[in-house]
XYZ file of C-alpha atoms in Angstrom:
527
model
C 127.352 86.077 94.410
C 129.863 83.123 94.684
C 132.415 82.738 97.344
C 134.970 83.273 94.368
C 133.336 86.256 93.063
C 133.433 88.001 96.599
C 137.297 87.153 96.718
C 137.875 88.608 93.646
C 135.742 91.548 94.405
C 137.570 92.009 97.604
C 140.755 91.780 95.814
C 139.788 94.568 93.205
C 139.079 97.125 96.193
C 141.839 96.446 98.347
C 144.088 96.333 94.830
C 142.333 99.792 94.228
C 142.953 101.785 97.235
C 146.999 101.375 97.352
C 146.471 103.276 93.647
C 146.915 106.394 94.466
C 150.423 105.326 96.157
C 151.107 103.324 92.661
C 150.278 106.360 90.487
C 152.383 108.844 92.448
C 155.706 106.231 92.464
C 155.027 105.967 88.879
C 154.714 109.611 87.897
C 158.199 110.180 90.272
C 159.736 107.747 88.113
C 159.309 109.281 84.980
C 160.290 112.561 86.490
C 163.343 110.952 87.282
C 164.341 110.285 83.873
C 163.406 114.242 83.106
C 166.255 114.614 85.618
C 168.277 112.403 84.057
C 168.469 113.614 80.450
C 168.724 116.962 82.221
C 171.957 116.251 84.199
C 173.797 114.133 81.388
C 173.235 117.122 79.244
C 174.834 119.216 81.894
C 177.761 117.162 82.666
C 178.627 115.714 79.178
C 178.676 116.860 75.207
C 176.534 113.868 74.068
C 176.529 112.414 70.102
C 174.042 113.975 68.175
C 170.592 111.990 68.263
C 171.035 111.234 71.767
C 167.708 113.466 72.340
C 166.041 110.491 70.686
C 167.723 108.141 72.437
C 166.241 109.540 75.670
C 162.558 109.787 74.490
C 162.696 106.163 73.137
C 164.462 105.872 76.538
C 161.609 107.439 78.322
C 158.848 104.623 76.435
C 161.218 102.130 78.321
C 160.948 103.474 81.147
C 157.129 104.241 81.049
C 156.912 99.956 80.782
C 159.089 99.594 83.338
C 157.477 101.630 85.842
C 154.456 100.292 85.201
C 155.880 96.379 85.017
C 157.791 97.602 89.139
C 154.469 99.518 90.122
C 152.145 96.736 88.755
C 154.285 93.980 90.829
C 154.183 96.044 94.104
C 150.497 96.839 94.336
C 150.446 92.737 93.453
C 152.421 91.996 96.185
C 151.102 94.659 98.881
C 147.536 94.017 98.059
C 148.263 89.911 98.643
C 149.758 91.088 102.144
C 146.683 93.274 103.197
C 144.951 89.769 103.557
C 147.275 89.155 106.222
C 146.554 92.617 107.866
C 144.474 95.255 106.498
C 147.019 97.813 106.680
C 150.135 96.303 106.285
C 149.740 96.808 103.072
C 150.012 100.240 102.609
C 153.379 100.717 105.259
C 155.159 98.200 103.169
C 154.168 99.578 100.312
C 155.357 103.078 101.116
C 158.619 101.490 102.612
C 159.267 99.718 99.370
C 158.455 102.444 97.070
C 161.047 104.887 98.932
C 163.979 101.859 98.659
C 163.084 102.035 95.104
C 162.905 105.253 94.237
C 166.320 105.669 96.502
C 167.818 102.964 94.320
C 166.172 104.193 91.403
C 167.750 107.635 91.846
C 171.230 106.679 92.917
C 171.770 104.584 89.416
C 170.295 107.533 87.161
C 172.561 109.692 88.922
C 175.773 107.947 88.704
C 174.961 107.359 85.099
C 174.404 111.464 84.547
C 178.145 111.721 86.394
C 179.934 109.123 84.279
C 177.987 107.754 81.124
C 177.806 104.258 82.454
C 175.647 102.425 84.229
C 176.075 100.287 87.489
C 175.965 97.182 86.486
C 178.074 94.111 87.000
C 181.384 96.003 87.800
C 180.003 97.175 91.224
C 180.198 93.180 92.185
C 183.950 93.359 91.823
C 184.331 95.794 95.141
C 183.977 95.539 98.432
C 181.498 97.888 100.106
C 184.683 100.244 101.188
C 185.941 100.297 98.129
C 182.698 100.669 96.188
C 181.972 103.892 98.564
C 185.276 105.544 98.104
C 184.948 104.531 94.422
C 181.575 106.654 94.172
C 182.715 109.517 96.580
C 185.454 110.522 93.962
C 183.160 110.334 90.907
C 180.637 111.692 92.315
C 181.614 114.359 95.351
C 179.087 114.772 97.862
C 177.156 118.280 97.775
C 173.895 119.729 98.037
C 173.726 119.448 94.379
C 173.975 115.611 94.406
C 171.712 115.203 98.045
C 168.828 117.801 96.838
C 167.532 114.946 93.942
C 166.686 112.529 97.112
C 165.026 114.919 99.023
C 162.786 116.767 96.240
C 161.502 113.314 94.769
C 160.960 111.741 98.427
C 158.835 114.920 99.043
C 157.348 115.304 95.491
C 156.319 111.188 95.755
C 154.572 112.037 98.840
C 152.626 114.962 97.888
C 151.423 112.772 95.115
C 150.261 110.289 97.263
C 148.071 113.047 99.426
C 147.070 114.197 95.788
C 145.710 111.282 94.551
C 144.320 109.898 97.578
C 141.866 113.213 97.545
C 140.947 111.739 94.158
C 137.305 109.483 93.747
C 138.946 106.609 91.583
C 135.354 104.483 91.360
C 135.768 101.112 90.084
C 135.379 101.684 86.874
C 138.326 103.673 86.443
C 140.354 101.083 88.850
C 139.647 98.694 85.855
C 140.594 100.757 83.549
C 144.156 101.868 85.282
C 145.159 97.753 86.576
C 144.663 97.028 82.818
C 147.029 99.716 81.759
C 149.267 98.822 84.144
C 149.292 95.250 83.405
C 149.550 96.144 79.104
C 152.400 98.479 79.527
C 154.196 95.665 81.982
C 153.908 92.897 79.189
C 155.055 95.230 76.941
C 158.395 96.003 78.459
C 159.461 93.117 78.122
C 158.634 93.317 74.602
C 160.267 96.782 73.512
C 162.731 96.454 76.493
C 166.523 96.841 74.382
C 169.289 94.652 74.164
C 172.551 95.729 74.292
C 173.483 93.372 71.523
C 171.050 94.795 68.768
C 173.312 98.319 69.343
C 176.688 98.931 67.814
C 177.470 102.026 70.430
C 177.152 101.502 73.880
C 176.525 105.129 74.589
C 172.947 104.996 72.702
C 172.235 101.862 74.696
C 172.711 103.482 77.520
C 170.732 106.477 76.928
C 167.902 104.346 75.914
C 167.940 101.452 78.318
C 166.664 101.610 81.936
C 169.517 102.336 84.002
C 167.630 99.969 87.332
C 166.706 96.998 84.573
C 170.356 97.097 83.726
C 171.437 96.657 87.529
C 168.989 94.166 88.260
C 169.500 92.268 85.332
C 173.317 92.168 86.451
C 172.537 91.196 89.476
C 169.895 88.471 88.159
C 172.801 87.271 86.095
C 175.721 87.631 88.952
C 173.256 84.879 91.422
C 172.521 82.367 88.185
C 176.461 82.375 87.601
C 177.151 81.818 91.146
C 174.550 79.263 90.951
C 176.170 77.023 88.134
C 179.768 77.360 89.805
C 178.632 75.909 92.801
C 177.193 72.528 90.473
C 180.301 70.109 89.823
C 181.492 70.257 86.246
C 181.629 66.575 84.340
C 184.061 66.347 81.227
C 187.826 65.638 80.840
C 190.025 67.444 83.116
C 192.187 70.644 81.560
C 190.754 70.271 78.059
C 192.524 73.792 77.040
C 195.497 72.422 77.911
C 198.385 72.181 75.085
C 201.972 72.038 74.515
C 203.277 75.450 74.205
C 205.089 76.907 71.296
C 206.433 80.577 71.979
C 208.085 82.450 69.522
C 210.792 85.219 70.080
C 208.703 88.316 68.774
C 210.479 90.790 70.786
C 214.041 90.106 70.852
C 215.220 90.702 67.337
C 214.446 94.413 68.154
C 216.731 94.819 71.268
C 220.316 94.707 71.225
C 222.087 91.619 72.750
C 223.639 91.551 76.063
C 224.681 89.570 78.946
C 223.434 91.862 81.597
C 219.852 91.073 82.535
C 217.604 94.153 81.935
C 215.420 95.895 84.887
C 212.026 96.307 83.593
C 209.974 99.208 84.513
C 205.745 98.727 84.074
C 204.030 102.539 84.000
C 200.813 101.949 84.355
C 198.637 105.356 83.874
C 195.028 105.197 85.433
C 192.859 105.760 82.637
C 195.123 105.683 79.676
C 192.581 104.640 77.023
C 193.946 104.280 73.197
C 191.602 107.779 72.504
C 193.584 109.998 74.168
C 197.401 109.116 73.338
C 199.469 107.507 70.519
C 199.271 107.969 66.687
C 195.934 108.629 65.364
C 194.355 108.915 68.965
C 190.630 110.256 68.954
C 191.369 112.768 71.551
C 194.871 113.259 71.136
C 197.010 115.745 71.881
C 197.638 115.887 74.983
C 199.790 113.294 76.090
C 202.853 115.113 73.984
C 205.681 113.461 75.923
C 204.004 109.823 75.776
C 203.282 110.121 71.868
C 207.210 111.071 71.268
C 208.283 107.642 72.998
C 205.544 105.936 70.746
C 207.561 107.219 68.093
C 210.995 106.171 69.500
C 210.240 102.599 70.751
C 207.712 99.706 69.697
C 204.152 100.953 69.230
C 200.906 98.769 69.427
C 198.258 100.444 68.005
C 195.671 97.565 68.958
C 196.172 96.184 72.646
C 193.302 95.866 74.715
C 193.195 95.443 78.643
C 191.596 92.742 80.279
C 188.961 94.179 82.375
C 187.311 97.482 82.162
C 187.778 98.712 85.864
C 191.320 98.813 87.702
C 191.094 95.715 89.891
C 191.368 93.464 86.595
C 194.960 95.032 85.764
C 197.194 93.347 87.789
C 196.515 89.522 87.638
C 195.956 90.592 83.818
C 199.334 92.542 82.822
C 201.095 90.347 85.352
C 200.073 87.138 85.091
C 197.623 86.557 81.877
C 195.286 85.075 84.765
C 191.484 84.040 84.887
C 188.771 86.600 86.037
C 187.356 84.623 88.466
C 183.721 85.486 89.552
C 184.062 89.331 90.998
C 187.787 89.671 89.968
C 191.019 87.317 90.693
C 192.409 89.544 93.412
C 188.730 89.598 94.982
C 189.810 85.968 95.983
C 191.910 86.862 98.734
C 193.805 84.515 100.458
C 191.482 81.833 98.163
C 193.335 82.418 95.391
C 194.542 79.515 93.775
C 198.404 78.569 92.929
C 199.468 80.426 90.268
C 202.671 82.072 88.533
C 203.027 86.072 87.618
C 205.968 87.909 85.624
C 207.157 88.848 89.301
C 207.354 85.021 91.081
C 209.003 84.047 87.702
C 211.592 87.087 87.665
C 212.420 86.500 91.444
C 213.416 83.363 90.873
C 215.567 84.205 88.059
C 217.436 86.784 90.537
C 215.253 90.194 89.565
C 214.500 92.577 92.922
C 210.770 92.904 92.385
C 209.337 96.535 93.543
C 205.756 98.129 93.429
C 205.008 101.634 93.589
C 201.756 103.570 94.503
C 201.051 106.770 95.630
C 196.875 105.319 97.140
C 196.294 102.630 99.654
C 197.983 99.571 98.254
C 195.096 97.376 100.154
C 192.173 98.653 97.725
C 191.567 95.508 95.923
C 193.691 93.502 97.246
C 196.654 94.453 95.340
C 199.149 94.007 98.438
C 197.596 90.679 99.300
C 198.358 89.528 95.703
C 201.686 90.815 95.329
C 202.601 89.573 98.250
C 201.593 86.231 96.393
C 203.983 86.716 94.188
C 206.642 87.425 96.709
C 207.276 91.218 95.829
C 210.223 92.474 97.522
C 209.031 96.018 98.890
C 205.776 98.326 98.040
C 205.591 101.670 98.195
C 202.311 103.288 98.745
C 200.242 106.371 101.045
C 201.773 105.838 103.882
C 205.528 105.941 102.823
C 205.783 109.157 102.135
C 206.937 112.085 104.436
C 205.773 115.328 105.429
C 207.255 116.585 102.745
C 205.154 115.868 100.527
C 201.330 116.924 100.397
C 198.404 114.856 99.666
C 196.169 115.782 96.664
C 193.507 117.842 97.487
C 190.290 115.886 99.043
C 186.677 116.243 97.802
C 183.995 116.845 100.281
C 183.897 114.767 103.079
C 187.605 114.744 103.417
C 188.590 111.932 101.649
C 191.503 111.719 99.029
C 192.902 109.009 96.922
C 196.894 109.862 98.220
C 199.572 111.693 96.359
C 199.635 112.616 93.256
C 202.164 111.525 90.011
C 205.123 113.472 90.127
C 205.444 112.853 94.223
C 205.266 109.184 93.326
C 208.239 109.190 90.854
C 209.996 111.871 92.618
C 209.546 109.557 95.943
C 210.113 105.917 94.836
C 213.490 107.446 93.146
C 214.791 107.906 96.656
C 213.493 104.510 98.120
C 215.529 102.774 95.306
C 218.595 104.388 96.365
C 217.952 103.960 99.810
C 217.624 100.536 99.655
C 221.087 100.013 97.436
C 219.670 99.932 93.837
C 219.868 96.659 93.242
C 219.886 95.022 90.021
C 218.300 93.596 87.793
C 215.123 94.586 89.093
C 211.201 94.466 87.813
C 209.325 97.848 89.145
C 205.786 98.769 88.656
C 204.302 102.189 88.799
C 201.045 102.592 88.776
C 200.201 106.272 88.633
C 196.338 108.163 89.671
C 195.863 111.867 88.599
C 193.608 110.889 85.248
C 191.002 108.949 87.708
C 187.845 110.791 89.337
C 187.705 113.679 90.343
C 190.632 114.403 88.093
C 192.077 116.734 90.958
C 196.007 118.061 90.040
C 198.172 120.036 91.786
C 198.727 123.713 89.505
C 195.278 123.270 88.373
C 195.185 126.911 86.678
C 198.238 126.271 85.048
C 197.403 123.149 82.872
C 193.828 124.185 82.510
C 195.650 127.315 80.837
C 197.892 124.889 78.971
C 194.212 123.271 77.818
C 193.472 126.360 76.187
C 196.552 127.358 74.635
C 196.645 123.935 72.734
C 193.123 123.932 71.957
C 193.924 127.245 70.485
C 196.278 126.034 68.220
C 194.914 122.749 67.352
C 192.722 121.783 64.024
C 189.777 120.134 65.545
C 186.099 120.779 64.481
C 183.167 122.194 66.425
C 181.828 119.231 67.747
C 185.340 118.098 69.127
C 186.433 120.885 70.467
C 182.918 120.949 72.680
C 184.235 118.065 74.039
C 187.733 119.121 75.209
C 186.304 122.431 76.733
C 183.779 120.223 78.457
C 185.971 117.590 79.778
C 188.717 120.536 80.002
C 189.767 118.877 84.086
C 190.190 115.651 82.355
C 192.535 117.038 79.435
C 194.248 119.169 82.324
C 195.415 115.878 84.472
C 196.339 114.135 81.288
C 198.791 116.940 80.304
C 200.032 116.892 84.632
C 200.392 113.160 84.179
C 202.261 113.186 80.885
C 204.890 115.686 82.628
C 205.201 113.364 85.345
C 206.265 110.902 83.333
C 208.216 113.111 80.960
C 210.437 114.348 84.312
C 210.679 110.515 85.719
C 212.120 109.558 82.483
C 214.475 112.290 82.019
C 216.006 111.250 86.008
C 215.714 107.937 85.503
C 218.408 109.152 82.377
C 220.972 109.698 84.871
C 221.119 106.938 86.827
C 223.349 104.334 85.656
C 221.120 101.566 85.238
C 219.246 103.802 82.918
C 221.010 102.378 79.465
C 220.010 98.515 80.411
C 216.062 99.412 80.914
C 213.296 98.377 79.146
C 210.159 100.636 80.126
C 206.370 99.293 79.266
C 203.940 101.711 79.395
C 200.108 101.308 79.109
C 196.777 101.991 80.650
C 194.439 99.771 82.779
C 191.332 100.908 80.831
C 190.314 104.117 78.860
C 188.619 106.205 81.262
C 184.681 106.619 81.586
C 183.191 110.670 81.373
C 183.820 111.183 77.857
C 181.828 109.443 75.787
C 183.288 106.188 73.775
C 183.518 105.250 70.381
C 182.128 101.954 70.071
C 181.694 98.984 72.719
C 185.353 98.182 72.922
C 186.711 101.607 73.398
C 186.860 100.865 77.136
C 189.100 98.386 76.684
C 191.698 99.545 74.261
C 194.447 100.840 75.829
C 197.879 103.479 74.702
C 200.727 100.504 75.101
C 204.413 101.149 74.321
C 207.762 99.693 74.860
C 210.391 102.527 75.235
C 214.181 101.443 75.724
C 217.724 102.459 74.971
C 218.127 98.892 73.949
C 216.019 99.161 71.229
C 218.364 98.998 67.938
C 214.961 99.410 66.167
């Protein structure tokens, strides 16, 4: 026997006895998926056909266990030449990482019908925790999935180690392995050959999806670092603005204040003519019949921390988000620097930690006059409930109106002014004060509303999230009746939109998460 032959001999058995470890991470793989199609059915109404999509979901994943178990034992076995039983330690230590990971993103899918994927680049690791804790509230329900797989994947391994795998069966496994590996990248899907993102998602891998992203986030970094040749500003034009607003106000000399409501989650579905889950946002689709409706405006980003350089300033992403720059970000001009120097009090309003994203260091930018978040209220007011593990997003809608009421009068009520609410009931976990009572209200509209079977599924299912879009639309509904008595009221325009369309219920098509309700309500309006 040649030197060669002996190497590759050698390489066969040591390749051979880390099996048993490679068949056990790949059977706990699969069984994750059972869990997954389990828990989405729990948590969600899904489309019809979406049992397909899972089994044709669950051939994906077959080829990509086998592809991630192939590539360890590769790997491990090429290290046990280094020390004869190294292998196996980093092999175990590997497999539990992955099957951690593995977990994690099949269970945040089965909580909110989307993957993790590129958006999770956009937070900081503070952020991206709190973000999670809401969706996803910590609980034995949510820990037990770690522990039973961690145990189950290592009573496999004791099981199959008992087993003789001679090495005629080793062949006949590795080449299995190595088939099923080529051919996931063969029946692997692409997002782009599916025209709804929620079968996509069912079918695709949930970890191929993450590491893909995160393939694609390093190559992206990569190119931005290598200096761009061409002509400098080649997008840049003489600009030629018309007028399309003001022939519907009436004229005036007095400068108008300008109040943004921006409601968390506000997705074209769920308010405003024609709205796929409509009905209840009442108060919000009367002023969409009393001021300037736009049925087809979509937001710039899919997750909050896009919002503000969008709405504000029409301004460039940037790699993880413009306000992930920080103090890097580059000169630029907002709605608020350009009102402030035309003599408009600028004023922010929050009822969370204005710091998440940045959004104080980029208002601050801008030159804001005054923000009002968390910690400016008083002990009069109560927190919203907190999920387990004590932490809470702040106060709710109506204390946030009800509050920033009194700081503008408190600080003289200056005018003209620019003011931006930016409200947080309709985000994870949905939590409201007087639960009961809109839950109740749920039901007595459902009960009176012409919806068929399918639908109505739906709003029982999501009935929390229906419940804190009825608590937010009556926040709004009282801020705009005070805001009627105050004097200023008759020269204010008020904008009101959404920073994405929420995530839990499932969407209509691939843009659904970005159109967004979008009105302009004012006793200026003359039509």
């Amino acid at each position: 026997m040649t030197e060669q032959q002996t190497w590759i001999s050698l390489f066969i058995k040591k390749f051979s006895e880390l099996l048993p470890e490679g068949i056990a991470l790949f059977c706990v793989l699969l069984l994750v998926r059972g869990y997954e199609i389990i828990m989405a059915y729990t948590n969600h109404v899904l489309p019809n056909g979406a049992a397909l999509w899972f089994i044709n979901g669950l051939l994906v994943d077959i080829t990509f266990a086998s592809m991630i178990v192939f590539i360890l034992l590769l790997v491990c076995t090429l290290l046990s030449f280094i020390h004869n039983k190294v292998d196996r330690y980093i092999f175990l230590l590997m497999g539990i990482f992955l099957l951690i990971s593995y977990i994690s993103v099949s269970e945040y899918f089965a909580y909110t019908l989307l993957p993790a994927g590129r958006n999770i680049f956009g937070y900081t690791g503070t952020e991206l925790s709190d973000t999670i804790a809401t969706a996803i509230s910590p609980s034995f329900g949510v820990i037990f999935p770690f522990v039973f797989f961690l145990v189950v994947f290592g009573w496999g391994i004791w099981q199959f180690n008992r087993w003789e795998v001679g090495s005629k069966h080793s062949f006949k496994i590795i080449g299995a392995l190595s088939v099923l590996a080529i051919a996931f990248w063969i029946i692997n899907p692409s997002e782009a050959n599916y025209q709804k993102e929620i079968r996509y998602y069912i079918t695709a891998n949930k970890a191929e999806i993450l590491l893909s992203s995160m393939a694609s986030e390093v190559s992206e970094a990569a190119q931005t670092r290598q200096k761009w040749q061409g002509k400098e500003y080649p997008l840049l034009k003489t600009s030629n603005y018309k007028d399309v607003l003001g022939p519907y106000f009436k004229k005036s000399d007095q400068k108008p204040n300008i109040v943004f409501i921006i409601v968390e989650g506000l997705g074209r579905a769920f308010a405003g003519p024609g709205a796929q889950y409509g009905g209840f946002t009442p108060f919000l689709d009367s002023l969409s019949q009393k001021g300037l409706w736009f049925k087809n405006v979509l937001s710039g980003s899919g997750r909050s921390f896009g919002l503000h350089p969008t709405i504000l300033g029409s301004l460039p992403f940037a790699q993880k988000g413009f306000m992930e720059l920080g103090a890097d970000m580059p000169e630029h001009r907002t709605l608020i620097s350009l009102l402030n120097k035309n003599g408009y009090q600028s004023d922010y309003f929050c009822g969370y930690n204005s710091h998440f994203d940045n959004i104080d260091v980029f208002l601050e930018r801008q030159q804001i006059d005054y923000i009002m978040d968390e910690s400016d209220f008083d002990s009069t007011y109560k927190k919203m409930d907190s999920i387990k593990g004590g932490f809470t997003w702040g106060y709710g809608d109506k204390a946030l109106f009800e509050e920033s009421l009194k700081k503008l009068d408190q600080r003289g009520n200056r005018q003209p002014r620019v003011d931006m609410y930016f409200t947080l009931n309709t985000h994870e976990p949905f939590i409201i004060p007087n639960e009961k009572e809109y839950l109740q209200r749920v039901d007595h509209r459902l009960a009176h509303m012409k919806v068929d079977d399918q639908k109505k599924e739906i709003f029982t299912n999501y009935k929390k999230i229906f419940a804190s879009l009825l608590y937010s639309d009556d926040a709004i509904r009282k801020f705009i009746q005070n805001y009627k008595k105050r004097p200023e009221y008759d020269h204010t325009i008020f904008i009101i939109t959404g920073d994405h369309r929420m995530g839990p219920i499932p969407h209509a098509s691939k843009i659904d998460r970005f159109r967004v309700f979008f009105t302009i309500y004012s006793p200026m309006l003359k039509s």
